[in-house]
PDB file of C-alpha atoms in Angstrom:
ATOM      1  CA  MET X   1       7.310  15.539  10.341  1.00  0.00           C
ATOM      2  CA  THR X   2       8.445  18.985  12.075  1.00  0.00           C
ATOM      3  CA  THR X   3      10.591  21.937  10.845  1.00  0.00           C
ATOM      4  CA  GLU X   4      13.088  19.857  12.710  1.00  0.00           C
ATOM      5  CA  ASP X   5      13.045  17.147  11.079  1.00  0.00           C
ATOM      6  CA  PRO X   6      15.138  16.085   8.031  1.00  0.00           C
ATOM      7  CA  ASP X   7      13.142  15.882   4.589  1.00  0.00           C
ATOM      8  CA  ASP X   8      12.486  13.096   2.628  1.00  0.00           C
ATOM      9  CA  ARG X   9      15.372  13.929  -0.300  1.00  0.00           C
ATOM     10  CA  ALA X  10      18.003  14.412   2.634  1.00  0.00           C
ATOM     11  CA  LEU X  11      16.599  11.565   4.041  1.00  0.00           C
ATOM     12  CA  TRP X  12      16.856   9.933   0.674  1.00  0.00           C
ATOM     13  CA  SER X  13      20.285  10.393  -0.404  1.00  0.00           C
ATOM     14  CA  GLN X  14      21.868   9.088   2.958  1.00  0.00           C
ATOM     15  CA  ALA X  15      19.771   6.266   2.610  1.00  0.00           C
ATOM     16  CA  ALA X  16      21.320   5.547  -0.997  1.00  0.00           C
ATOM     17  CA  GLY X  17      24.689   6.432   0.734  1.00  0.00           C
ATOM     18  CA  GLY X  18      24.087   3.234   3.432  1.00  0.00           C
ATOM     19  CA  SER X  19      22.743   5.323   6.296  1.00  0.00           C
ATOM     20  CA  PRO X  20      20.548   2.622   8.394  1.00  0.00           C
ATOM     21  CA  TYR X  21      19.018   5.700  10.366  1.00  0.00           C
ATOM     22  CA  ALA X  22      18.259   7.171   7.992  1.00  0.00           C
ATOM     23  CA  PHE X  23      15.850   4.726   5.824  1.00  0.00           C
ATOM     24  CA  GLY X  24      15.006   3.602   9.330  1.00  0.00           C
ATOM     25  CA  VAL X  25      12.828   7.014   9.575  1.00  0.00           C
ATOM     26  CA  LEU X  26      11.768   6.802   5.940  1.00  0.00           C
ATOM     27  CA  PHE X  27      10.086   3.255   6.949  1.00  0.00           C
ATOM     28  CA  ASP X  28       8.418   5.239  10.040  1.00  0.00           C
ATOM     29  CA  ARG X  29       7.136   7.948   7.521  1.00  0.00           C
ATOM     30  CA  HIS X  30       6.046   5.738   5.071  1.00  0.00           C
ATOM     31  CA  ALA X  31       5.305   1.915   6.086  1.00  0.00           C
ATOM     32  CA  LYS X  32       1.561   2.710   6.948  1.00  0.00           C
ATOM     33  CA  ALA X  33       0.598   4.464   3.842  1.00  0.00           C
ATOM     34  CA  VAL X  34       2.151   1.463   1.818  1.00  0.00           C
ATOM     35  CA  TYR X  35       0.421  -1.631   4.022  1.00  0.00           C
ATOM     36  CA  ASN X  36      -2.460   0.051   3.399  1.00  0.00           C
ATOM     37  CA  HIS X  37      -1.726   0.371  -0.062  1.00  0.00           C
ATOM     38  CA  CYS X  38      -1.356  -3.159   0.052  1.00  0.00           C
ATOM     39  CA  PHE X  39      -3.276  -4.474   2.312  1.00  0.00           C
ATOM     40  CA  ARG X  40      -6.103  -2.323  -0.485  1.00  0.00           C
ATOM     41  CA  LEU X  41      -4.777  -5.105  -3.197  1.00  0.00           C
ATOM     42  CA  THR X  42      -5.015  -8.154  -1.639  1.00  0.00           C
ATOM     43  CA  ALA X  43      -7.878  -7.390   1.047  1.00  0.00           C
ATOM     44  CA  SER X  44      -4.941  -9.481   2.925  1.00  0.00           C
ATOM     45  CA  TRP X  45      -3.264  -7.902   6.515  1.00  0.00           C
ATOM     46  CA  ALA X  46      -1.536 -10.857   6.601  1.00  0.00           C
ATOM     47  CA  ALA X  47      -0.461 -10.510   3.046  1.00  0.00           C
ATOM     48  CA  ALA X  48      -0.163  -6.612   3.441  1.00  0.00           C
ATOM     49  CA  GLU X  49       2.917  -7.127   6.244  1.00  0.00           C
ATOM     50  CA  ASP X  50       4.757  -9.269   3.545  1.00  0.00           C
ATOM     51  CA  HIS X  51       3.859  -7.156   1.240  1.00  0.00           C
ATOM     52  CA  LEU X  52       4.956  -4.463   3.543  1.00  0.00           C
ATOM     53  CA  GLN X  53       8.251  -6.112   4.612  1.00  0.00           C
ATOM     54  CA  ALA X  54       9.165  -7.215   1.023  1.00  0.00           C
ATOM     55  CA  THR X  55       8.928  -3.213  -0.684  1.00  0.00           C
ATOM     56  CA  PHE X  56      11.128  -1.886   2.366  1.00  0.00           C
ATOM     57  CA  LEU X  57      13.741  -4.997   1.703  1.00  0.00           C
ATOM     58  CA  MET X  58      13.863  -4.572  -1.578  1.00  0.00           C
ATOM     59  CA  ALA X  59      14.048  -1.056  -1.385  1.00  0.00           C
ATOM     60  CA  TRP X  60      17.217  -1.434   0.901  1.00  0.00           C
ATOM     61  CA  ARG X  61      18.704  -3.603  -1.477  1.00  0.00           C
ATOM     62  CA  LYS X  62      18.715  -1.365  -4.394  1.00  0.00           C
ATOM     63  CA  ARG X  63      19.392   1.855  -2.338  1.00  0.00           C
ATOM     64  CA  ASP X  64      23.375   1.819  -4.025  1.00  0.00           C
ATOM     65  CA  ASN X  65      20.705   2.262  -7.821  1.00  0.00           C
ATOM     66  CA  MET X  66      18.467   4.107  -6.030  1.00  0.00           C
ATOM     67  CA  PRO X  67      16.628   6.669  -8.416  1.00  0.00           C
ATOM     68  CA  ALA X  68      17.111  10.516  -7.321  1.00  0.00           C
ATOM     69  CA  LEU X  69      13.330  11.787  -5.804  1.00  0.00           C
ATOM     70  CA  GLU X  70      11.578  13.874  -8.685  1.00  0.00           C
ATOM     71  CA  ARG X  71       8.899  14.702  -6.085  1.00  0.00           C
ATOM     72  CA  GLU X  72       9.517  15.978  -2.433  1.00  0.00           C
ATOM     73  CA  SER X  73       8.315  13.040  -1.071  1.00  0.00           C
ATOM     74  CA  ALA X  74       9.419   9.370  -1.460  1.00  0.00           C
ATOM     75  CA  LEU X  75       5.830   7.369  -1.041  1.00  0.00           C
ATOM     76  CA  PRO X  76       5.613   7.732  -4.365  1.00  0.00           C
ATOM     77  CA  TRP X  77       8.169   5.450  -5.408  1.00  0.00           C
ATOM     78  CA  LEU X  78       7.557   3.292  -2.582  1.00  0.00           C
ATOM     79  CA  LEU X  79       3.696   2.909  -3.722  1.00  0.00           C
ATOM     80  CA  ALA X  80       4.875   1.790  -6.789  1.00  0.00           C
ATOM     81  CA  VAL X  81       7.811  -0.362  -5.564  1.00  0.00           C
ATOM     82  CA  ALA X  82       5.007  -1.951  -3.302  1.00  0.00           C
ATOM     83  CA  THR X  83       2.672  -2.087  -6.306  1.00  0.00           C
ATOM     84  CA  ASN X  84       5.206  -4.451  -8.590  1.00  0.00           C
ATOM     85  CA  VAL X  85       5.398  -6.277  -5.222  1.00  0.00           C
ATOM     86  CA  VAL X  86       2.043  -7.357  -5.106  1.00  0.00           C
ATOM     87  CA  ARG X  87       1.939  -8.361  -8.860  1.00  0.00           C
ATOM     88  CA  ASN X  88       4.462 -10.231  -8.765  1.00  0.00           C
ATOM     89  CA  ASP X  89       3.080 -12.093  -5.617  1.00  0.00           C
ATOM     90  CA  GLN X  90       0.076 -12.479  -7.264  1.00  0.00           C
ATOM     91  CA  ARG X  91       1.284 -14.034 -10.460  1.00  0.00           C
ATOM     92  CA  SER X  92       2.449 -17.017  -8.216  1.00  0.00           C
ATOM     93  CA  LEU X  93       0.047 -18.111  -5.951  1.00  0.00           C
ATOM     94  CA  GLY X  94       0.903 -19.661  -3.040  1.00  0.00           C
ATOM     95  CA  ARG X  95       4.189 -18.303  -2.262  1.00  0.00           C
ATOM     96  CA  ARG X  96       4.477 -15.564   0.086  1.00  0.00           C
ATOM     97  CA  LEU X  97       7.078 -13.880   1.151  1.00  0.00           C
ATOM     98  CA  ARG X  98       8.644 -14.689   4.306  1.00  0.00           C
ATOM     99  CA  LEU X  99      11.154 -12.092   5.154  1.00  0.00           C
ATOM    100  CA  PHE X 100      11.378 -11.400   8.514  1.00  0.00           C
ATOM    101  CA  ALA X 101      11.362 -14.383  10.994  1.00  0.00           C
ATOM    102  CA  ARG X 102       9.537 -13.390  14.180  1.00  0.00           C
ATOM    103  CA  VAL X 103      10.362 -15.396  17.848  1.00  0.00           C
ATOM    104  CA  ALA X 104       7.563 -14.990  20.164  1.00  0.00           C
ATOM    105  CA  GLU X 105       8.152 -13.669  22.586  1.00  0.00           C
ATOM    106  CA  GLU X 106       6.638 -15.414  26.038  1.00  0.00           C
ATOM    107  CA  ARG X 107       3.954 -12.851  27.726  1.00  0.00           C
ATOM    108  CA  PRO X 108      -0.270 -13.269  28.849  1.00  0.00           C
ATOM    109  CA  VAL X 109      -2.108 -12.797  26.237  1.00  0.00           C
ATOM    110  CA  PRO X 110      -4.657 -10.512  26.288  1.00  0.00           C
ATOM    111  CA  ASP X 111      -8.566 -11.845  24.654  1.00  0.00           C
ATOM    112  CA  HIS X 112      -8.208 -10.105  21.349  1.00  0.00           C
ATOM    113  CA  ALA X 113     -11.576 -11.366  20.308  1.00  0.00           C
ATOM    114  CA  ASP X 114     -12.944  -8.543  19.611  1.00  0.00           C
ATOM    115  CA  HIS X 115      -9.807  -7.153  17.805  1.00  0.00           C
ATOM    116  CA  VAL X 116      -9.521 -10.093  15.857  1.00  0.00           C
ATOM    117  CA  ALA X 117     -13.392  -9.864  14.551  1.00  0.00           C
ATOM    118  CA  GLU X 118     -13.601  -6.627  13.467  1.00  0.00           C
ATOM    119  CA  ARG X 119     -10.073  -7.371  11.062  1.00  0.00           C
ATOM    120  CA  ILE X 120     -12.138 -10.267   9.661  1.00  0.00           C
ATOM    121  CA  ASP X 121     -14.817  -8.398   9.145  1.00  0.00           C
ATOM    122  CA  ASP X 122     -12.674  -5.790   7.613  1.00  0.00           C
ATOM    123  CA  GLN X 123     -10.785  -8.390   4.913  1.00  0.00           C
ATOM    124  CA  ARG X 124     -14.692 -10.004   4.507  1.00  0.00           C
ATOM    125  CA  ARG X 125     -15.900  -7.016   3.536  1.00  0.00           C
ATOM    126  CA  MET X 126     -12.788  -5.602   1.272  1.00  0.00           C
ATOM    127  CA  LYS X 127     -13.300  -9.329  -0.997  1.00  0.00           C
ATOM    128  CA  GLU X 128     -16.565  -8.041  -1.333  1.00  0.00           C
ATOM    129  CA  VAL X 129     -15.491  -4.987  -3.241  1.00  0.00           C
ATOM    130  CA  LEU X 130     -12.473  -6.943  -4.820  1.00  0.00           C
ATOM    131  CA  LYS X 131     -14.634  -9.115  -6.460  1.00  0.00           C
ATOM    132  CA  ALA X 132     -15.935  -6.518  -8.156  1.00  0.00           C
ATOM    133  CA  VAL X 133     -12.676  -4.262  -8.862  1.00  0.00           C
ATOM    134  CA  ALA X 134     -11.342  -7.558 -10.188  1.00  0.00           C
ATOM    135  CA  ARG X 135     -13.847  -7.236 -13.063  1.00  0.00           C
ATOM    136  CA  LEU X 136     -12.202  -4.176 -14.217  1.00  0.00           C
ATOM    137  CA  PRO X 137      -8.866  -3.541 -16.445  1.00  0.00           C
ATOM    138  CA  ARG X 138      -5.576  -3.839 -14.023  1.00  0.00           C
ATOM    139  CA  ASN X 139      -5.404  -0.201 -15.080  1.00  0.00           C
ATOM    140  CA  GLU X 140      -8.380   1.085 -13.750  1.00  0.00           C
ATOM    141  CA  ARG X 141      -8.424  -1.165 -10.279  1.00  0.00           C
ATOM    142  CA  GLU X 142      -4.280   0.347  -9.942  1.00  0.00           C
ATOM    143  CA  ALA X 143      -5.250   3.752 -10.408  1.00  0.00           C
ATOM    144  CA  LEU X 144      -8.572   3.469  -8.205  1.00  0.00           C
ATOM    145  CA  ALA X 145      -6.073   2.106  -5.337  1.00  0.00           C
ATOM    146  CA  LEU X 146      -3.795   4.794  -5.719  1.00  0.00           C
ATOM    147  CA  CYS X 147      -6.337   7.853  -5.556  1.00  0.00           C
ATOM    148  CA  LEU X 148      -8.904   7.265  -4.170  1.00  0.00           C
ATOM    149  CA  TRP X 149      -7.923   4.308  -1.705  1.00  0.00           C
ATOM    150  CA  SER X 150      -4.226   5.309  -0.304  1.00  0.00           C
ATOM    151  CA  GLY X 151      -5.291   9.633  -1.193  1.00  0.00           C
ATOM    152  CA  VAL X 152      -2.021  10.413  -3.930  1.00  0.00           C
ATOM    153  CA  SER X 153      -2.707  12.892  -6.092  1.00  0.00           C
ATOM    154  CA  TYR X 154      -3.070  12.683  -9.574  1.00  0.00           C
ATOM    155  CA  ALA X 155       0.026  13.519 -10.435  1.00  0.00           C
ATOM    156  CA  ASP X 156       1.957  10.819  -8.093  1.00  0.00           C
ATOM    157  CA  ALA X 157      -0.014   8.209  -9.493  1.00  0.00           C
ATOM    158  CA  ALA X 158       0.570   9.404 -12.809  1.00  0.00           C
ATOM    159  CA  ALA X 159       4.684   9.015 -11.261  1.00  0.00           C
ATOM    160  CA  VAL X 160       3.688   5.234  -9.720  1.00  0.00           C
ATOM    161  CA  LEU X 161       1.970   4.360 -12.254  1.00  0.00           C
ATOM    162  CA  GLY X 162       4.702   5.977 -15.391  1.00  0.00           C
ATOM    163  CA  ILE X 163       1.782   7.446 -17.117  1.00  0.00           C
ATOM    164  CA  ALA X 164       0.485  10.688 -18.013  1.00  0.00           C
ATOM    165  CA  GLU X 165      -1.998  12.531 -15.527  1.00  0.00           C
ATOM    166  CA  GLY X 166      -4.486  12.635 -18.282  1.00  0.00           C
ATOM    167  CA  SER X 167      -4.958   8.960 -18.496  1.00  0.00           C
ATOM    168  CA  VAL X 168      -4.850   8.850 -14.853  1.00  0.00           C
ATOM    169  CA  ARG X 169      -7.978  10.582 -14.658  1.00  0.00           C
ATOM    170  CA  ALA X 170      -9.667   9.115 -17.182  1.00  0.00           C
ATOM    171  CA  ARG X 171      -9.047   5.441 -16.102  1.00  0.00           C
ATOM    172  CA  VAL X 172     -10.125   6.542 -11.696  1.00  0.00           C
ATOM    173  CA  SER X 173     -13.574   8.669 -14.251  1.00  0.00           C
ATOM    174  CA  LYS X 174     -13.918   5.067 -16.285  1.00  0.00           C
ATOM    175  CA  ALA X 175     -14.069   2.742 -12.787  1.00  0.00           C
ATOM    176  CA  ARG X 176     -15.580   4.701 -10.930  1.00  0.00           C
ATOM    177  CA  SER X 177     -18.897   4.419 -13.430  1.00  0.00           C
ATOM    178  CA  ARG X 178     -18.081   0.596 -13.644  1.00  0.00           C
ATOM    179  CA  LEU X 179     -18.106   0.163  -9.920  1.00  0.00           C
ATOM    180  CA  HIS X 180     -21.242   2.422  -9.476  1.00  0.00           C
ATOM    181  CA  ARG X 181     -22.384  -0.128 -12.670  1.00  0.00           C
ATOM    182  CA  ILE X 182     -21.701  -3.777 -10.723  1.00  0.00           C
ATOM    183  CA  LEU X 183     -21.978  -2.737  -7.073  1.00  0.00           C
ATOM    184  CA  GLY X 184     -25.133  -0.197  -7.407  1.00  0.00           C
ATOM    185  CA  GLU X 185     -25.194   3.133  -6.369  1.00  0.00           C
ATOM    186  CA  GLN X 186     -26.318   2.070  -2.568  1.00  0.00           C
ATOM    187  CA  ARG X 187     -22.737   0.862  -2.061  1.00  0.00           C
ATOM    188  CA  GLU X 188     -19.818   3.769  -1.607  1.00  0.00           C
ATOM    189  CA  VAL X 189     -16.469   2.870  -3.016  1.00  0.00           C
ATOM    190  CA  VAL X 190     -14.239   5.330  -1.776  1.00  0.00           C
ATOM    191  CA  PRO X 191     -15.344   5.349   1.928  1.00  0.00           C
ATOM    192  CA  LEU X 192     -13.089   2.120   1.489  1.00  0.00           C
ATOM    193  CA  ALA X 193     -10.422   4.297   2.805  1.00  0.00           C
ATOM    194  CA  ALA X 194     -11.959   3.665   6.139  1.00  0.00           C
ATOM    195  CA  LEU X 195     -10.142   0.259   5.715  1.00  0.00           C
ATOM    196  CA  THR X 196      -6.983   1.258   6.838  1.00  0.00           C
ATOM    197  CA  VAL X 197      -4.511   0.503   9.735  1.00  0.00           C
ATOM    198  CA  GLU X 198      -4.398   3.040  12.535  1.00  0.00           C
ATOM    199  CA  ASP X 199      -1.521   3.064  14.267  1.00  0.00           C
ATOM    200  CA  ARG X 200       1.258   1.333  13.577  1.00  0.00           C
TER     201      ARG X 200
END
């Protein structure tokens, strides 16, 4: 964001008033972070894409009732919506939200073998870690995903989860201790933040 770009609060207010442009700027600004957050919760790029779309579609549909931003960034609120979207989807396995139909254009298809292999490897590694993370209580899993993997501050994570900042710190600490016991001291949890999409 440059000094000339409107801040999230101004865009939020304009989007609540029905401005597609303002909402589009918010999407461009935060889509990658929301996408990566969803991937870390699901270990699936395809599911993360669905959840990203569902998050912003829900935000657009509820724009008339958007709460005023309590912080300078809209990201904590969007991550809260994304977390709820993933929770709801996981409660109804097998049902995926298909929100935007895509029409494939006829064009020469380059060889994407290396890229596909990397994505499959990312998903395989993330699934291994999520098997261990799944053994944690849900409240610790969500705090871990926000603070260690998505790089959200403890204060913003507290806003996303609706709890005190001290509780977030405690959950992250407990989650790290449990994971070190589950995965062993040779496995690092924090570097999995590298499992993100670089460009959207």
